[in-house]
PDB file of C-alpha atoms and ligand atoms in Angstrom:
ATOM      1  CA  MET A   1      69.499  59.957  81.301  1.00  0.00           C
ATOM      2  CA  PRO A   2      69.073  59.423  77.524  1.00  0.00           C
ATOM      3  CA  LYS A   3      68.672  55.798  76.486  1.00  0.00           C
ATOM      4  CA  ARG A   4      70.484  55.496  73.188  1.00  0.00           C
ATOM      5  CA  PHE A   5      70.593  51.702  72.985  1.00  0.00           C
ATOM      6  CA  ILE A   6      67.047  50.446  73.538  1.00  0.00           C
ATOM      7  CA  ASN A   7      66.560  47.194  71.568  1.00  0.00           C
ATOM      8  CA  LYS A   8      70.285  47.066  70.777  1.00  0.00           C
ATOM      9  CA  VAL A   9      72.483  44.119  71.675  1.00  0.00           C
ATOM     10  CA  ALA A  10      76.043  44.763  72.855  1.00  0.00           C
ATOM     11  CA  LEU A  11      78.590  41.934  73.050  1.00  0.00           C
ATOM     12  CA  ILE A  12      81.487  42.775  75.341  1.00  0.00           C
ATOM     13  CA  THR A  13      84.621  40.668  75.705  1.00  0.00           C
ATOM     14  CA  GLY A  14      86.503  40.955  78.975  1.00  0.00           C
ATOM     15  CA  GLY A  15      83.251  42.234  80.444  1.00  0.00           C
ATOM     16  CA  GLY A  16      83.995  40.950  83.930  1.00  0.00           C
ATOM     17  CA  SER A  17      86.567  43.537  84.927  1.00  0.00           C
ATOM     18  CA  GLY A  18      87.864  47.067  84.515  1.00  0.00           C
ATOM     19  CA  ILE A  19      86.972  48.794  81.265  1.00  0.00           C
ATOM     20  CA  GLY A  20      84.761  45.946  80.009  1.00  0.00           C
ATOM     21  CA  HIS A  21      82.792  45.837  83.262  1.00  0.00           C
ATOM     22  CA  ALA A  22      82.208  49.603  83.266  1.00  0.00           C
ATOM     23  CA  THR A  23      81.217  49.560  79.594  1.00  0.00           C
ATOM     24  CA  ALA A  24      78.794  46.654  80.088  1.00  0.00           C
ATOM     25  CA  LEU A  25      77.053  48.587  82.868  1.00  0.00           C
ATOM     26  CA  ALA A  26      77.008  51.797  80.834  1.00  0.00           C
ATOM     27  CA  PHE A  27      75.380  50.067  77.838  1.00  0.00           C
ATOM     28  CA  ALA A  28      72.823  48.402  80.111  1.00  0.00           C
ATOM     29  CA  LYS A  29      71.952  51.722  81.773  1.00  0.00           C
ATOM     30  CA  GLU A  30      71.170  53.084  78.321  1.00  0.00           C
ATOM     31  CA  GLY A  31      68.855  50.212  77.489  1.00  0.00           C
ATOM     32  CA  ALA A  32      71.081  47.698  75.680  1.00  0.00           C
ATOM     33  CA  LYS A  33      70.859  43.952  76.155  1.00  0.00           C
ATOM     34  CA  VAL A  34      74.371  42.933  77.094  1.00  0.00           C
ATOM     35  CA  VAL A  35      76.306  39.730  76.463  1.00  0.00           C
ATOM     36  CA  VAL A  36      79.234  39.572  78.869  1.00  0.00           C
ATOM     37  CA  ALA A  37      82.089  37.302  77.760  1.00  0.00           C
ATOM     38  CA  ASP A  38      85.102  36.616  79.938  1.00  0.00           C
ATOM     39  CA  VAL A  39      87.454  33.875  81.107  1.00  0.00           C
ATOM     40  CA  ASP A  40      86.705  34.733  84.730  1.00  0.00           C
ATOM     41  CA  ASP A  41      83.331  33.187  85.631  1.00  0.00           C
ATOM     42  CA  ASN A  42      82.954  34.937  88.972  1.00  0.00           C
ATOM     43  CA  ARG A  43      83.606  38.420  87.648  1.00  0.00           C
ATOM     44  CA  GLY A  44      81.607  37.865  84.459  1.00  0.00           C
ATOM     45  CA  LYS A  45      78.594  36.675  86.450  1.00  0.00           C
ATOM     46  CA  GLU A  46      79.018  39.565  88.897  1.00  0.00           C
ATOM     47  CA  THR A  47      78.755  42.040  86.001  1.00  0.00           C
ATOM     48  CA  VAL A  48      75.542  40.334  84.883  1.00  0.00           C
ATOM     49  CA  LYS A  49      74.170  40.435  88.429  1.00  0.00           C
ATOM     50  CA  MET A  50      74.924  44.144  88.731  1.00  0.00           C
ATOM     51  CA  ILE A  51      73.117  44.781  85.433  1.00  0.00           C
ATOM     52  CA  LYS A  52      70.090  42.768  86.558  1.00  0.00           C
ATOM     53  CA  ASP A  53      70.101  44.635  89.879  1.00  0.00           C
ATOM     54  CA  ILE A  54      69.401  47.839  87.932  1.00  0.00           C
ATOM     55  CA  ASN A  55      66.664  46.064  85.933  1.00  0.00           C
ATOM     56  CA  GLY A  56      68.848  45.618  82.873  1.00  0.00           C
ATOM     57  CA  GLN A  57      69.176  42.557  80.650  1.00  0.00           C
ATOM     58  CA  ALA A  58      72.385  40.578  80.429  1.00  0.00           C
ATOM     59  CA  VAL A  59      73.815  37.085  80.064  1.00  0.00           C
ATOM     60  CA  TYR A  60      77.258  35.695  80.719  1.00  0.00           C
ATOM     61  CA  ILE A  61      79.211  33.280  78.561  1.00  0.00           C
ATOM     62  CA  LYS A  62      82.610  31.944  79.440  1.00  0.00           C
ATOM     63  CA  THR A  63      84.859  32.690  76.485  1.00  0.00           C
ATOM     64  CA  ASP A  64      88.547  32.564  75.847  1.00  0.00           C
ATOM     65  CA  ILE A  65      88.788  35.001  72.975  1.00  0.00           C
ATOM     66  CA  SER A  66      91.988  33.429  71.706  1.00  0.00           C
ATOM     67  CA  LYS A  67      90.130  30.174  70.933  1.00  0.00           C
ATOM     68  CA  PRO A  68      88.118  30.049  67.685  1.00  0.00           C
ATOM     69  CA  THR A  69      85.563  27.532  68.978  1.00  0.00           C
ATOM     70  CA  ASP A  70      84.931  29.613  72.123  1.00  0.00           C
ATOM     71  CA  VAL A  71      84.414  32.731  70.018  1.00  0.00           C
ATOM     72  CA  GLN A  72      82.071  30.924  67.618  1.00  0.00           C
ATOM     73  CA  ASN A  73      80.039  29.720  70.624  1.00  0.00           C
ATOM     74  CA  MET A  74      79.994  33.236  72.081  1.00  0.00           C
ATOM     75  CA  VAL A  75      78.555  34.692  68.894  1.00  0.00           C
ATOM     76  CA  LYS A  76      76.076  31.802  68.512  1.00  0.00           C
ATOM     77  CA  MET A  77      74.905  32.239  72.116  1.00  0.00           C
ATOM     78  CA  ALA A  78      74.457  35.981  71.676  1.00  0.00           C
ATOM     79  CA  VAL A  79      72.303  35.484  68.576  1.00  0.00           C
ATOM     80  CA  GLU A  80      70.310  32.629  70.118  1.00  0.00           C
ATOM     81  CA  THR A  81      69.640  34.714  73.242  1.00  0.00           C
ATOM     82  CA  TYR A  82      68.907  38.142  71.827  1.00  0.00           C
ATOM     83  CA  GLY A  83      68.488  37.573  68.081  1.00  0.00           C
ATOM     84  CA  ARG A  84      71.227  39.924  66.842  1.00  0.00           C
ATOM     85  CA  ILE A  85      74.492  41.695  67.647  1.00  0.00           C
ATOM     86  CA  ASP A  86      74.467  45.443  67.082  1.00  0.00           C
ATOM     87  CA  ILE A  87      77.674  46.306  68.895  1.00  0.00           C
ATOM     88  CA  LEU A  88      80.835  44.272  69.396  1.00  0.00           C
ATOM     89  CA  PHE A  89      83.305  45.628  71.954  1.00  0.00           C
ATOM     90  CA  ASN A  90      86.578  43.736  71.432  1.00  0.00           C
ATOM     91  CA  ASN A  91      88.009  44.653  74.806  1.00  0.00           C
ATOM     92  CA  ALA A  92      89.564  41.615  76.487  1.00  0.00           C
ATOM     93  CA  GLY A  93      93.314  41.841  76.826  1.00  0.00           C
ATOM     94  CA  ILE A  94      96.302  41.114  79.011  1.00  0.00           C
ATOM     95  CA  PRO A  95      99.398  43.209  79.727  1.00  0.00           C
ATOM     96  CA  GLY A  96     102.083  40.526  79.470  1.00  0.00           C
ATOM     97  CA  LEU A  97     105.152  40.458  81.671  1.00  0.00           C
ATOM     98  CA  PRO A  98     107.209  43.662  81.865  1.00  0.00           C
ATOM     99  CA  VAL A  99     110.623  42.578  80.525  1.00  0.00           C
ATOM    100  CA  ARG A 100     113.100  43.610  77.854  1.00  0.00           C
ATOM    101  CA  LEU A 101     112.642  41.872  74.515  1.00  0.00           C
ATOM    102  CA  ALA A 102     115.440  39.320  74.807  1.00  0.00           C
ATOM    103  CA  GLU A 103     114.012  38.121  78.108  1.00  0.00           C
ATOM    104  CA  LEU A 104     110.522  37.721  76.692  1.00  0.00           C
ATOM    105  CA  SER A 105     109.694  34.038  76.281  1.00  0.00           C
ATOM    106  CA  VAL A 106     108.239  32.759  73.039  1.00  0.00           C
ATOM    107  CA  GLU A 107     105.259  31.477  75.055  1.00  0.00           C
ATOM    108  CA  ASP A 108     104.557  34.934  76.483  1.00  0.00           C
ATOM    109  CA  TRP A 109     104.895  36.500  73.023  1.00  0.00           C
ATOM    110  CA  ASP A 110     102.353  34.033  71.630  1.00  0.00           C
ATOM    111  CA  ARG A 111      99.952  34.502  74.559  1.00  0.00           C
ATOM    112  CA  VAL A 112      99.849  38.294  74.301  1.00  0.00           C
ATOM    113  CA  ILE A 113      99.457  38.219  70.516  1.00  0.00           C
ATOM    114  CA  ASP A 114      96.833  35.464  70.730  1.00  0.00           C
ATOM    115  CA  ILE A 115      94.646  37.373  73.178  1.00  0.00           C
ATOM    116  CA  ASN A 116      95.275  41.034  72.307  1.00  0.00           C
ATOM    117  CA  LEU A 117      95.468  40.783  68.505  1.00  0.00           C
ATOM    118  CA  LYS A 118      94.145  37.418  67.343  1.00  0.00           C
ATOM    119  CA  GLY A 119      91.264  37.817  69.821  1.00  0.00           C
ATOM    120  CA  VAL A 120      90.186  40.974  68.007  1.00  0.00           C
ATOM    121  CA  PHE A 121      90.431  39.127  64.690  1.00  0.00           C
ATOM    122  CA  LEU A 122      88.340  36.189  65.933  1.00  0.00           C
ATOM    123  CA  GLY A 123      85.679  38.308  67.625  1.00  0.00           C
ATOM    124  CA  SER A 124      85.327  40.398  64.490  1.00  0.00           C
ATOM    125  CA  LYS A 125      85.481  37.480  62.046  1.00  0.00           C
ATOM    126  CA  TYR A 126      82.493  35.664  63.506  1.00  0.00           C
ATOM    127  CA  THR A 127      80.451  38.725  64.474  1.00  0.00           C
ATOM    128  CA  ILE A 128      80.823  40.383  61.078  1.00  0.00           C
ATOM    129  CA  GLN A 129      78.994  37.431  59.525  1.00  0.00           C
ATOM    130  CA  VAL A 130      75.997  38.250  61.759  1.00  0.00           C
ATOM    131  CA  MET A 131      76.255  41.980  61.057  1.00  0.00           C
ATOM    132  CA  LEU A 132      76.350  41.387  57.298  1.00  0.00           C
ATOM    133  CA  GLU A 133      73.086  39.450  57.542  1.00  0.00           C
ATOM    134  CA  GLN A 134      71.570  42.256  59.647  1.00  0.00           C
ATOM    135  CA  GLY A 135      72.812  44.880  57.168  1.00  0.00           C
ATOM    136  CA  LYS A 136      74.522  46.937  59.876  1.00  0.00           C
ATOM    137  CA  GLY A 137      76.690  46.887  62.967  1.00  0.00           C
ATOM    138  CA  VAL A 138      79.341  48.653  64.985  1.00  0.00           C
ATOM    139  CA  ILE A 139      82.669  47.243  66.132  1.00  0.00           C
ATOM    140  CA  ILE A 140      84.843  48.959  68.716  1.00  0.00           C
ATOM    141  CA  ASN A 141      88.294  47.584  69.389  1.00  0.00           C
ATOM    142  CA  ILE A 142      90.414  48.441  72.377  1.00  0.00           C
ATOM    143  CA  ALA A 143      93.924  49.329  71.290  1.00  0.00           C
ATOM    144  CA  SER A 144      96.124  51.489  73.535  1.00  0.00           C
ATOM    145  CA  ALA A 145      98.223  54.632  73.647  1.00  0.00           C
ATOM    146  CA  SER A 146     101.022  52.043  73.768  1.00  0.00           C
ATOM    147  CA  GLY A 147     100.128  51.176  70.188  1.00  0.00           C
ATOM    148  CA  ILE A 148     101.022  54.731  69.178  1.00  0.00           C
ATOM    149  CA  THR A 149     103.901  55.841  71.382  1.00  0.00           C
ATOM    150  CA  PRO A 150     106.902  53.642  72.176  1.00  0.00           C
ATOM    151  CA  THR A 151     106.389  51.803  75.443  1.00  0.00           C
ATOM    152  CA  PRO A 152     109.502  49.961  76.628  1.00  0.00           C
ATOM    153  CA  PHE A 153     109.346  46.668  78.560  1.00  0.00           C
ATOM    154  CA  VAL A 154     105.956  45.763  77.082  1.00  0.00           C
ATOM    155  CA  SER A 155     107.122  45.473  73.488  1.00  0.00           C
ATOM    156  CA  VAL A 156     104.790  42.633  72.525  1.00  0.00           C
ATOM    157  CA  TYR A 157     101.833  44.444  74.106  1.00  0.00           C
ATOM    158  CA  ALA A 158     102.710  47.600  72.154  1.00  0.00           C
ATOM    159  CA  ALA A 159     103.144  45.606  68.929  1.00  0.00           C
ATOM    160  CA  ALA A 160      99.785  43.871  69.409  1.00  0.00           C
ATOM    161  CA  LYS A 161      98.004  47.165  70.082  1.00  0.00           C
ATOM    162  CA  ALA A 162      99.633  48.820  67.050  1.00  0.00           C
ATOM    163  CA  GLY A 163      98.301  45.842  65.116  1.00  0.00           C
ATOM    164  CA  VAL A 164      94.799  46.476  66.468  1.00  0.00           C
ATOM    165  CA  ILE A 165      94.952  50.062  65.182  1.00  0.00           C
ATOM    166  CA  GLN A 166      95.827  48.905  61.645  1.00  0.00           C
ATOM    167  CA  LEU A 167      93.311  46.048  61.787  1.00  0.00           C
ATOM    168  CA  THR A 168      90.647  48.585  62.733  1.00  0.00           C
ATOM    169  CA  LYS A 169      91.396  50.729  59.677  1.00  0.00           C
ATOM    170  CA  ALA A 170      91.488  47.747  57.312  1.00  0.00           C
ATOM    171  CA  MET A 171      88.159  46.443  58.640  1.00  0.00           C
ATOM    172  CA  ALA A 172      86.592  49.900  58.360  1.00  0.00           C
ATOM    173  CA  ILE A 173      87.591  50.091  54.711  1.00  0.00           C
ATOM    174  CA  GLU A 174      86.510  46.544  53.905  1.00  0.00           C
ATOM    175  CA  TYR A 175      83.046  46.782  55.475  1.00  0.00           C
ATOM    176  CA  GLY A 176      82.081  50.463  55.333  1.00  0.00           C
ATOM    177  CA  SER A 177      79.957  50.000  52.236  1.00  0.00           C
ATOM    178  CA  GLU A 178      77.969  47.335  54.080  1.00  0.00           C
ATOM    179  CA  ASN A 179      77.072  49.686  56.909  1.00  0.00           C
ATOM    180  CA  ILE A 180      79.489  48.276  59.448  1.00  0.00           C
ATOM    181  CA  ARG A 181      81.494  50.923  61.275  1.00  0.00           C
ATOM    182  CA  VAL A 182      84.782  49.927  62.919  1.00  0.00           C
ATOM    183  CA  ASN A 183      86.752  52.165  65.282  1.00  0.00           C
ATOM    184  CA  CYS A 184      89.216  51.719  68.090  1.00  0.00           C
ATOM    185  CA  ILE A 185      89.895  53.449  71.380  1.00  0.00           C
ATOM    186  CA  CYS A 186      93.441  54.078  72.555  1.00  0.00           C
ATOM    187  CA  PRO A 187      93.255  54.475  76.320  1.00  0.00           C
ATOM    188  CA  GLY A 188      96.116  56.027  78.203  1.00  0.00           C
ATOM    189  CA  PHE A 189      96.644  54.985  81.798  1.00  0.00           C
ATOM    190  CA  ILE A 190      93.348  53.785  83.277  1.00  0.00           C
ATOM    191  CA  GLU A 191      92.993  52.539  86.835  1.00  0.00           C
ATOM    192  CA  THR A 192      91.762  48.948  86.600  1.00  0.00           C
ATOM    193  CA  PRO A 193      92.718  45.593  88.094  1.00  0.00           C
ATOM    194  CA  MET A 194      95.141  45.222  85.165  1.00  0.00           C
ATOM    195  CA  THR A 195      97.106  48.339  86.023  1.00  0.00           C
ATOM    196  CA  SER A 196      96.818  47.940  89.799  1.00  0.00           C
ATOM    197  CA  VAL A 197      99.345  45.118  89.641  1.00  0.00           C
ATOM    198  CA  ILE A 198     101.984  47.222  87.895  1.00  0.00           C
ATOM    199  CA  ILE A 199     101.543  50.584  89.616  1.00  0.00           C
ATOM    200  CA  PRO A 200     102.539  51.319  93.220  1.00  0.00           C
ATOM    201  CA  PRO A 201      99.612  51.544  95.659  1.00  0.00           C
ATOM    202  CA  ASP A 202     100.542  55.106  96.612  1.00  0.00           C
ATOM    203  CA  LEU A 203      99.444  56.369  93.194  1.00  0.00           C
ATOM    204  CA  GLU A 204      96.866  58.704  94.713  1.00  0.00           C
ATOM    205  CA  SER A 205      99.466  60.478  96.800  1.00  0.00           C
ATOM    206  CA  ARG A 206     101.861  61.114  93.929  1.00  0.00           C
ATOM    207  CA  ASP A 207     101.958  64.102  91.637  1.00  0.00           C
ATOM    208  CA  TYR A 208     101.373  62.935  88.077  1.00  0.00           C
ATOM    209  CA  SER A 209     100.890  66.363  86.595  1.00  0.00           C
ATOM    210  CA  HIS A 210     104.158  66.016  84.670  1.00  0.00           C
ATOM    211  CA  LEU A 211     102.802  62.912  82.913  1.00  0.00           C
ATOM    212  CA  TRP A 212      99.246  63.890  82.035  1.00  0.00           C
ATOM    213  CA  PRO A 213      97.946  67.377  81.319  1.00  0.00           C
ATOM    214  CA  LEU A 214      94.758  66.389  83.133  1.00  0.00           C
ATOM    215  CA  THR A 215      97.022  65.381  86.077  1.00  0.00           C
ATOM    216  CA  LYS A 216      95.284  62.134  87.005  1.00  0.00           C
ATOM    217  CA  PRO A 217      94.834  58.663  85.583  1.00  0.00           C
ATOM    218  CA  GLY A 218      91.596  57.786  83.820  1.00  0.00           C
ATOM    219  CA  SER A 219      88.752  55.649  85.108  1.00  0.00           C
ATOM    220  CA  PRO A 220      87.091  52.716  83.320  1.00  0.00           C
ATOM    221  CA  GLU A 221      84.005  54.957  83.017  1.00  0.00           C
ATOM    222  CA  ASP A 222      86.045  57.440  80.945  1.00  0.00           C
ATOM    223  CA  ILE A 223      86.610  54.706  78.372  1.00  0.00           C
ATOM    224  CA  ALA A 224      83.016  53.480  78.624  1.00  0.00           C
ATOM    225  CA  LYS A 225      81.794  56.963  77.667  1.00  0.00           C
ATOM    226  CA  ALA A 226      84.016  56.910  74.574  1.00  0.00           C
ATOM    227  CA  ALA A 227      82.775  53.442  73.633  1.00  0.00           C
ATOM    228  CA  LEU A 228      79.133  54.502  73.931  1.00  0.00           C
ATOM    229  CA  TYR A 229      79.794  57.548  71.779  1.00  0.00           C
ATOM    230  CA  LEU A 230      81.402  55.426  69.048  1.00  0.00           C
ATOM    231  CA  ALA A 231      78.534  52.920  69.222  1.00  0.00           C
ATOM    232  CA  SER A 232      75.871  55.610  69.055  1.00  0.00           C
ATOM    233  CA  ASP A 233      74.271  57.373  66.120  1.00  0.00           C
ATOM    234  CA  ASP A 234      76.224  60.484  67.154  1.00  0.00           C
ATOM    235  CA  ALA A 235      79.190  58.715  65.532  1.00  0.00           C
ATOM    236  CA  SER A 236      77.280  57.651  62.413  1.00  0.00           C
ATOM    237  CA  PHE A 237      79.933  59.220  60.113  1.00  0.00           C
ATOM    238  CA  VAL A 238      82.900  57.991  62.164  1.00  0.00           C
ATOM    239  CA  THR A 239      84.755  54.885  61.020  1.00  0.00           C
ATOM    240  CA  GLY A 240      88.382  53.765  60.841  1.00  0.00           C
ATOM    241  CA  THR A 241      89.442  56.170  63.543  1.00  0.00           C
ATOM    242  CA  SER A 242      91.567  55.727  66.658  1.00  0.00           C
ATOM    243  CA  LEU A 243      90.087  57.733  69.493  1.00  0.00           C
ATOM    244  CA  VAL A 244      92.790  58.570  72.022  1.00  0.00           C
ATOM    245  CA  VAL A 245      91.402  58.865  75.568  1.00  0.00           C
ATOM    246  CA  ASP A 246      94.467  59.502  77.670  1.00  0.00           C
ATOM    247  CA  GLY A 247      94.112  62.676  79.739  1.00  0.00           C
ATOM    248  CA  GLY A 248      96.478  64.350  77.288  1.00  0.00           C
ATOM    249  CA  TRP A 249      99.389  61.930  77.745  1.00  0.00           C
ATOM    250  CA  LEU A 250     100.173  61.646  74.029  1.00  0.00           C
ATOM    251  CA  ALA A 251      99.957  65.402  73.591  1.00  0.00           C
ATOM    252  CA  GLY A 252     103.308  65.467  75.359  1.00  0.00           C
ATOM    253  CA  THR A 253     104.749  66.428  78.683  1.00  0.00           C
ATOM    254  CA  SER A 254     105.550  69.994  79.627  1.00  0.00           C
ATOM    255  CA  LEU A 255     108.803  71.534  80.811  1.00  0.00           C
ATOM    256  CA  PRO A 256     108.701  72.409  84.503  1.00  0.00           C
ATOM    257  CA  LEU A 257     108.408  76.138  83.810  1.00  0.00           C
ATOM    258  CA  SER A 258     106.432  78.519  85.923  1.00  0.00           C
ATOM    259  CA  LYS A 259     102.988  79.509  84.677  1.00  0.00           C
ATOM    260  CA  GLY A 260     104.068  83.162  84.592  1.00  0.00           C
ATOM    261  CA  SER A 261     102.659  86.039  86.505  1.00  0.00           C
TER     262      SER A 261
HETATM  263  P1  LIG B   1      91.245  43.997  83.249  1.00  0.00           P
HETATM  264  O1  LIG B   1      90.680  44.766  84.372  1.00  0.00           O
HETATM  265  O2  LIG B   1      92.312  42.988  83.518  1.00  0.00           O
HETATM  266  O3  LIG B   1      90.032  43.321  82.449  1.00  0.00           O
HETATM  267  C1  LIG B   1      90.257  42.474  81.368  1.00  0.00           C
HETATM  268  C2  LIG B   1      89.312  41.302  81.458  1.00  0.00           C
HETATM  269  O4  LIG B   1      89.553  40.458  80.308  1.00  0.00           O
HETATM  270  C3  LIG B   1      89.589  40.434  82.692  1.00  0.00           C
HETATM  271  O5  LIG B   1      88.391  39.978  83.275  1.00  0.00           O
HETATM  272  C4  LIG B   1      90.381  39.295  82.102  1.00  0.00           C
HETATM  273  O6  LIG B   1      90.328  38.115  82.869  1.00  0.00           O
HETATM  274  C5  LIG B   1      89.692  39.132  80.763  1.00  0.00           C
HETATM  275  N1  LIG B   1      90.467  38.303  79.845  1.00  0.00           N
HETATM  276  C6  LIG B   1      91.805  38.092  79.816  1.00  0.00           C
HETATM  277  N2  LIG B   1      92.129  37.218  78.865  1.00  0.00           N
HETATM  278  C7  LIG B   1      90.968  36.862  78.270  1.00  0.00           C
HETATM  279  C8  LIG B   1      90.643  35.964  77.234  1.00  0.00           C
HETATM  280  N3  LIG B   1      91.594  35.230  76.612  1.00  0.00           N
HETATM  281  N4  LIG B   1      89.357  35.843  76.852  1.00  0.00           N
HETATM  282  C9  LIG B   1      88.392  36.548  77.483  1.00  0.00           C
HETATM  283  N5  LIG B   1      88.631  37.393  78.481  1.00  0.00           N
HETATM  284  C10 LIG B   1      89.910  37.554  78.877  1.00  0.00           C
HETATM  285  O7  LIG B   1      91.885  44.994  82.160  1.00  0.00           O
HETATM  286  P2  LIG B   1      91.467  46.474  81.683  1.00  0.00           P
HETATM  287  O8  LIG B   1      92.500  47.407  82.210  1.00  0.00           O
HETATM  288  O9  LIG B   1      90.042  46.715  81.882  1.00  0.00           O
HETATM  289  O10 LIG B   1      91.786  46.321  80.126  1.00  0.00           O
HETATM  290  C11 LIG B   1      90.779  46.098  79.158  1.00  0.00           C
HETATM  291  C12 LIG B   1      91.392  46.358  77.790  1.00  0.00           C
HETATM  292  O11 LIG B   1      91.874  47.708  77.746  1.00  0.00           O
HETATM  293  C13 LIG B   1      92.605  45.472  77.476  1.00  0.00           C
HETATM  294  O12 LIG B   1      92.587  45.096  76.126  1.00  0.00           O
HETATM  295  C14 LIG B   1      93.782  46.382  77.759  1.00  0.00           C
HETATM  296  O13 LIG B   1      94.930  46.018  77.019  1.00  0.00           O
HETATM  297  C15 LIG B   1      93.209  47.708  77.297  1.00  0.00           C
HETATM  298  N6  LIG B   1      93.900  48.862  77.842  1.00  0.00           N
HETATM  299  C16 LIG B   1      93.909  49.095  79.177  1.00  0.00           C
HETATM  300  C17 LIG B   1      94.583  50.199  79.676  1.00  0.00           C
HETATM  301  C18 LIG B   1      94.639  50.515  81.140  1.00  0.00           C
HETATM  302  O14 LIG B   1      95.370  51.444  81.520  1.00  0.00           O
HETATM  303  N7  LIG B   1      93.909  49.814  81.986  1.00  0.00           N
HETATM  304  C19 LIG B   1      95.240  51.075  78.792  1.00  0.00           C
HETATM  305  C20 LIG B   1      95.204  50.807  77.435  1.00  0.00           C
HETATM  306  C21 LIG B   1      94.518  49.705  76.968  1.00  0.00           C
HETATM  307  P3  LIG B   1      91.592  37.777  83.829  1.00  0.00           P
HETATM  308  O15 LIG B   1      91.672  38.877  84.838  1.00  0.00           O
HETATM  309  O16 LIG B   1      91.258  36.439  84.405  1.00  0.00           O
HETATM  310  O17 LIG B   1      92.819  37.765  82.941  1.00  0.00           O
END
């Protein structure tokens, strides 16, 4: 396997579960030193253990990415431990409760915005200062297909993710001349602990071919591969983009016509 990230430091928020966990392992397998940040101590430490079990390097720091002091500490700890931050993966997020807008509480609105949008702002704000001193860096934000296509019953989630897409473009423009690339990934439906609570357990037995051209949901590793591409030198001329990784969901659904003879 090629090792594209030897001597690179990757800071991953929400690294204890799902997409963040898979991406932390993928970076470590390719030689990166990984800082795993999460609110869930057990899962964050488990990610670090799994990385160490494959002879990788990683540390865990408990971080609530909606809290400025936590995020400042996270960035400080990363620099104190490994000396730099080459890659920031702003991944931590929550789905929010599935309700229509009028039933959405103000507290839930604030919580989803604070974690899914303000968290990206805070992670970027404090890490960019380190990247400016280094003279380079890569930021990858996790948005969502829900930030592009209307997604009812998760209106605040969709609004936050649409915000992440615009934030990504603004950051790319503001910092491109200082060698900081900023992109986002818009996953479609990915099987993780987050989605397991909202999707029926018989998912495997159902036919989803009418929803996704590739006929199955994605895995966290599918998103990890996209993140590693965007972080790598293969993407050295890519900034400000939203990479949709959705099995074709946003391409549209097809009419139930026969394939012809
Ligand atoms: P996940 O399995 O729930 O993992 C998210 C991790 O982030 C969890 O460990 C979670 O801890 C942690 N977290 C939550 N709030 C945090 C905070 N304030 N500070 C730090 N960490 C926090 O979710 P996932 O499916 O991998 O999702 C990762 C990202 O992808 C999210 O931003 C999500 O919106 C986005 N996304 C996912 C999908 C999908 O289909 N899975 C699709 C599009 C976009 P707790 O479990 O304790 O909350």
